[in-house]
Amino acid sequence: MSVAAVGHGGPGAQEPSGAVSSGLRRGWGVSPGRQEAIARALQGLVPGGGRLSPARLPAVTGVLAAQPDLWADLVVHDPDVRWYLPLHRSNSCDVWLLAWERGQDTDWHDHGGSSGSFAVADGCLVEQYRAASGRRFSRRQLAAGQAVAFGPGHVHNVAHGGGGSATSIHAYSPPLLAMTYYQVTGYGLIARETVAIEGAEGARGRGGAETALADATASAAELRSEVVLPGGTQSIDELLAKARGGLERMRPEAALAALTDDAALVDIRPLEQRIVEGEVPGAIIIGRNVLEWRLDPRSDARIPALARTDRHIIVMCSEGFASTLAAASLRKIGLHRATYLEGGFQAWKAAGLPTRPAQSPG
Ligand SMILES: [Fe+2]
């Protein structure tokens, strides 16, 4: 299953061509006439600027959910592609139309600091959300005609609630710019990644990575043309290539063999990543932010057993990129045998070498 980003000219949308009223963004997902009708329905509910509180947002979603004549003919129900359409945007708020089929959900996410509300117009949705305690999850089922609101710290997973197709109206204030996605772990919800988004509840969802990546790539391409860099600088790709040129590559099997000799495997991944991915038994965990201070033989904060110029240090990160730069840095401070695990923890695990769940810091 993937997620459809229907912005301009998608199913049911018409290319805007005429003038739009103040506060509406030209080129938003529906025709100018439709935008005007929606703006009229929202009159008095959506200010031209500022921020709407969670207490005021259900009026926005509720009034549109109760007027299907404004949007019902635009809805596309697709069992394979979760569908959405931006309906309205002002400086204070954006509003979206979403369609849901059986099995479709959003995955766990927040709203980048925006408050929000959603109202079920048709069918049924289920929302799981993180309770105030942070560790426990709550669940509520929402039928047609019901709406909920949430503040900027809300983290939830919204899903089709069973039965036939569902349709809902979602609003965010300030307008949604980014969402962080979370992984459910034994430690609770761990932030996985933050993505700039073009679609409410839908820039990412289960199975929606390809769409999101395509959007992100397009955004990056747009940005790249405007970036002007000072002369003499290197891109991260150039930096990596230069670092790799001076390093021995250690494949996982070779690294394992070296560990039985005199090498030390140093894991520089942050706790959050180790919790999600797992660990290598016996690896020494040193945060990337303190690595040089722990391994410089001249440092007061050094680990004596490791901070030796002749010590064979194999730096490991998740995929073998950050560790390359880290190993190159260690060489510069005198650890001439420092190298990195090619492909990182992911390659180690893929090779079937020993791993274990991350050990609790407590
Ligand atoms: Fe959401």
XYZ file of C-alpha atoms and ligand atoms in Angstrom:
363
model
C 0.000 0.000 0.000
C 1.225 3.476 -0.696
C 0.081 6.987 -0.075
C -1.134 9.292 -2.777
C -0.076 12.888 -2.712
C -2.810 14.584 -4.647
C -1.892 18.202 -4.742
C -2.246 19.861 -8.078
C -4.290 18.413 -10.876
C -4.876 15.107 -9.105
C -8.150 13.214 -9.056
C -10.978 15.616 -8.559
C -8.753 18.652 -8.489
C -8.860 21.444 -10.995
C -5.981 23.684 -11.860
C -6.563 27.061 -10.254
C -6.554 29.849 -12.773
C -8.490 32.794 -11.416
C -7.839 35.152 -8.564
C -8.192 33.846 -5.053
C -9.224 35.816 -2.023
C -6.805 37.103 0.558
C -5.478 34.428 2.877
C -5.705 31.606 0.360
C -2.653 30.217 -1.299
C -2.861 30.183 -5.056
C -2.504 26.726 -6.484
C -3.926 24.882 -3.533
C -5.548 21.542 -4.200
C -8.984 22.576 -5.387
C -10.345 25.055 -7.874
C -10.580 28.753 -6.984
C -14.375 28.531 -6.952
C -14.254 25.647 -4.533
C -11.680 27.477 -2.417
C -14.014 30.453 -2.191
C -16.946 28.270 -1.141
C -14.842 26.577 1.528
C -13.526 29.931 2.754
C -17.117 31.136 3.082
C -18.001 28.052 5.135
C -15.029 28.779 7.388
C -15.812 32.466 7.750
C -15.476 33.540 11.371
C -13.761 30.275 12.285
C -10.330 30.771 10.692
C -8.518 34.062 11.380
C -6.106 35.494 8.827
C -3.153 34.930 11.132
C -2.165 33.685 14.534
C -2.761 30.300 15.989
C -6.005 28.458 16.654
C -6.214 26.631 19.966
C -7.296 22.970 20.107
C -10.572 24.245 21.544
C -11.335 26.181 18.348
C -10.169 23.658 15.749
C -13.079 21.163 15.958
C -15.399 23.907 14.740
C -13.265 24.094 11.585
C -13.248 20.361 10.859
C -16.816 19.891 12.042
C -18.355 22.536 9.817
C -16.742 21.076 6.688
C -17.493 17.471 7.662
C -21.142 18.491 7.935
C -21.173 20.004 4.421
C -20.254 17.162 2.034
C -21.631 19.145 -0.879
C -18.388 21.160 -0.664
C -16.108 18.165 -1.231
C -17.901 14.791 -1.637
C -17.571 14.698 -5.423
C -13.779 15.024 -5.100
C -13.220 11.964 -2.887
C -11.349 9.008 -4.343
C -11.561 5.720 -2.438
C -8.688 3.479 -3.416
C -7.996 0.191 -1.597
C -4.293 0.391 -2.441
C -3.540 4.094 -2.121
C -4.489 6.223 0.842
C -5.798 9.412 -0.661
C -5.910 13.026 0.478
C -6.539 16.461 -0.921
C -5.685 19.904 0.506
C -8.855 21.961 0.736
C -7.866 25.253 2.326
C -4.901 27.155 3.615
C -4.582 30.442 5.424
C -1.742 31.840 7.486
C -3.310 30.355 10.607
C -4.624 27.002 9.490
C -4.672 24.366 6.763
C -7.484 21.914 6.082
C -7.373 18.537 4.343
C -9.782 15.943 3.029
C -8.758 12.314 3.588
C -10.179 8.984 2.452
C -9.621 5.670 4.240
C -10.059 2.051 3.226
C -9.785 -1.116 5.307
C -6.242 -1.691 6.601
C -4.986 1.830 5.935
C -3.317 3.804 8.711
C -0.903 6.689 9.173
C 1.834 5.108 11.331
C 2.817 6.886 14.556
C 3.604 10.562 14.106
C 3.409 14.030 15.588
C 2.565 17.265 13.787
C 5.739 19.295 14.058
C 4.383 21.505 16.821
C 1.015 22.220 15.218
C -2.240 21.688 17.052
C -4.896 19.811 15.146
C -8.357 18.351 14.857
C -10.047 15.768 12.702
C -13.724 15.086 12.165
C -15.136 11.900 10.697
C -17.561 12.733 7.922
C -18.338 9.204 6.810
C -17.496 5.733 8.125
C -15.376 5.106 11.193
C -11.769 5.813 12.297
C -9.700 4.567 15.222
C -7.100 6.750 16.873
C -4.353 5.387 19.091
C -2.462 8.088 20.925
C 0.221 8.497 23.494
C -1.166 9.303 26.912
C 0.217 12.131 29.000
C 2.409 9.670 30.928
C 4.350 9.088 27.724
C 4.523 5.301 28.086
C 0.879 4.254 27.865
C -1.305 4.270 24.767
C -4.969 5.158 24.659
C -7.472 4.350 21.945
C -10.698 5.919 20.792
C -13.109 5.017 18.036
C -14.740 7.827 16.132
C -17.940 7.504 14.150
C -19.350 9.873 11.546
C -20.187 13.212 13.110
C -17.533 12.983 15.820
C -14.444 15.200 16.021
C -11.355 15.319 18.235
C -8.714 17.950 18.845
C -5.161 17.804 20.085
C -2.334 20.070 21.150
C 1.163 20.475 19.707
C 2.661 17.548 21.655
C 0.166 14.971 20.425
C 1.534 11.717 18.969
C -0.927 9.323 17.363
C -1.662 6.659 14.783
C -4.955 7.044 12.947
C -6.469 4.076 11.139
C -9.542 3.007 9.241
C -11.961 1.782 11.886
C -13.627 -1.113 10.103
C -16.713 -1.401 7.956
C -16.958 0.508 4.703
C -14.967 3.428 3.372
C -14.300 6.380 5.672
C -13.825 10.072 4.936
C -12.513 12.725 7.302
C -11.619 16.390 7.496
C -8.338 17.410 9.209
C -7.126 20.855 10.244
C -3.802 22.061 11.671
C -2.702 25.312 13.216
C -0.243 26.672 12.412
C -0.268 24.983 8.980
C 1.538 21.663 8.951
C 5.170 21.917 7.871
C 6.840 18.804 9.253
C 5.991 15.576 10.989
C 8.162 13.259 13.043
C 7.508 9.537 12.710
C 7.967 7.173 15.644
C 8.749 3.542 16.171
C 6.997 1.565 18.894
C 9.644 -0.094 21.096
C 9.861 -1.661 24.504
C 11.085 1.742 25.674
C 7.990 3.473 24.366
C 7.764 5.576 21.223
C 11.173 6.471 19.823
C 11.440 9.241 17.243
C 12.585 7.742 13.948
C 12.713 10.581 11.469
C 11.321 14.006 10.745
C 10.076 14.738 7.266
C 8.979 17.927 5.606
C 5.526 17.226 4.319
C 3.154 18.193 1.583
C 0.232 16.155 2.859
C -1.657 15.887 6.100
C -1.631 12.440 7.677
C -0.445 11.199 4.371
C 2.973 12.376 3.327
C 4.010 9.205 5.065
C 1.922 6.303 6.125
C 2.357 2.602 6.159
C 3.864 1.758 2.822
C 4.129 5.373 1.805
C 7.881 5.739 1.819
C 8.249 5.836 -1.940
C 5.889 8.759 -2.280
C 7.561 10.621 0.546
C 11.004 9.986 -0.872
C 9.922 11.186 -4.275
C 8.530 14.347 -2.701
C 11.663 14.867 -0.627
C 13.879 14.374 -3.656
C 11.853 16.864 -5.651
C 12.046 19.364 -2.802
C 15.787 18.850 -2.494
C 16.203 19.385 -6.228
C 14.331 22.664 -5.958
C 16.482 23.773 -3.073
C 19.732 22.763 -4.693
C 19.358 25.188 -7.552
C 19.160 28.090 -5.119
C 22.096 27.133 -2.892
C 25.289 29.141 -3.355
C 28.316 27.738 -1.557
C 31.600 29.490 -0.855
C 34.558 28.287 -2.913
C 36.902 25.662 -1.537
C 34.207 23.762 0.336
C 33.449 20.083 -0.137
C 30.148 18.288 -0.379
C 29.472 15.512 2.104
C 29.933 13.001 -0.744
C 33.369 14.459 -1.524
C 34.247 14.455 2.158
C 33.259 10.795 2.457
C 35.169 9.780 -0.661
C 38.283 11.523 0.623
C 37.952 9.894 4.044
C 37.452 6.451 2.521
C 40.485 6.842 0.325
C 42.763 6.641 3.347
C 40.985 3.876 5.222
C 41.055 0.110 5.135
C 37.548 -1.217 4.513
C 36.415 -3.790 7.028
C 33.625 -6.067 5.887
C 31.662 -7.639 8.767
C 33.322 -11.052 8.508
C 36.788 -9.479 8.483
C 35.831 -7.273 11.404
C 34.657 -10.291 13.393
C 37.965 -12.007 12.725
C 39.850 -8.870 13.794
C 37.889 -8.724 17.038
C 39.237 -12.118 18.019
C 42.704 -10.672 17.537
C 43.285 -7.232 19.079
C 40.673 -5.006 17.453
C 37.968 -3.116 19.335
C 34.566 -2.476 17.779
C 33.356 0.985 18.780
C 29.629 1.643 18.322
C 28.949 5.363 17.865
C 25.186 5.115 17.244
C 22.904 7.010 19.636
C 20.786 5.087 22.127
C 17.601 5.685 20.157
C 19.115 3.989 17.118
C 20.497 1.058 19.117
C 17.079 0.497 20.658
C 15.487 0.304 17.249
C 18.231 -1.642 15.459
C 19.890 -3.736 18.169
C 23.501 -4.053 19.281
C 26.607 -6.148 18.718
C 27.548 -8.089 21.863
C 30.887 -6.902 23.162
C 30.957 -3.682 21.166
C 32.202 -0.652 23.076
C 29.652 2.141 23.025
C 31.103 5.639 22.747
C 28.933 8.553 21.694
C 30.019 10.282 18.509
C 30.080 13.601 20.377
C 32.808 12.400 22.752
C 34.661 9.927 20.521
C 37.870 11.898 19.991
C 38.074 12.878 23.667
C 37.825 9.207 24.724
C 40.373 7.942 22.217
C 43.001 10.698 22.011
C 46.048 9.395 23.942
C 46.667 12.993 25.096
C 43.145 13.584 26.413
C 42.365 13.718 30.119
C 39.021 12.067 29.294
C 40.586 9.129 27.418
C 39.845 5.439 27.961
C 43.387 4.187 28.547
C 42.851 0.705 27.098
C 41.642 2.163 23.808
C 43.443 5.490 23.512
C 46.633 4.072 22.057
C 48.118 4.946 18.710
C 48.625 1.276 17.830
C 45.139 0.129 18.833
C 43.055 -1.343 16.024
C 39.779 0.570 16.347
C 36.841 -0.365 14.093
C 34.179 2.331 14.232
C 30.614 1.211 13.617
C 27.520 3.290 12.847
C 24.262 2.193 11.277
C 25.225 2.081 7.600
C 28.918 2.905 7.425
C 28.790 6.607 6.567
C 29.163 8.521 9.840
C 31.741 5.946 10.968
C 33.897 6.751 7.936
C 34.260 10.371 8.986
C 34.756 9.337 12.609
C 37.548 6.906 11.707
C 39.246 9.529 9.567
C 39.119 11.912 12.522
C 40.684 9.288 14.791
C 43.538 8.869 12.322
C 44.163 12.593 12.449
C 44.658 12.426 16.214
C 47.173 9.621 15.840
C 45.258 6.333 15.875
C 46.785 5.177 12.601
C 44.979 1.794 12.625
C 41.495 3.289 13.038
C 39.026 2.133 10.400
C 35.299 1.564 9.971
C 32.828 -1.273 9.544
C 31.733 -1.150 5.915
C 27.941 -1.128 5.767
C 27.753 -0.576 9.518
C 25.456 -2.460 11.874
C 23.046 -3.159 9.037
C 25.677 -5.098 7.104
C 26.796 -6.907 10.269
C 23.232 -8.039 10.923
C 22.629 -8.955 7.287
C 25.736 -11.172 7.395
C 24.108 -13.175 10.171
C 26.708 -12.189 12.752
C 25.735 -11.996 16.444
C 23.396 -9.237 17.575
C 21.203 -8.691 20.609
C 18.494 -6.247 21.675
C 19.825 -2.974 23.017
C 20.655 -3.177 26.675
C 18.591 -0.990 28.964
C 20.545 1.969 30.290
C 18.815 1.357 33.632
Fe -1.901 13.160 12.673
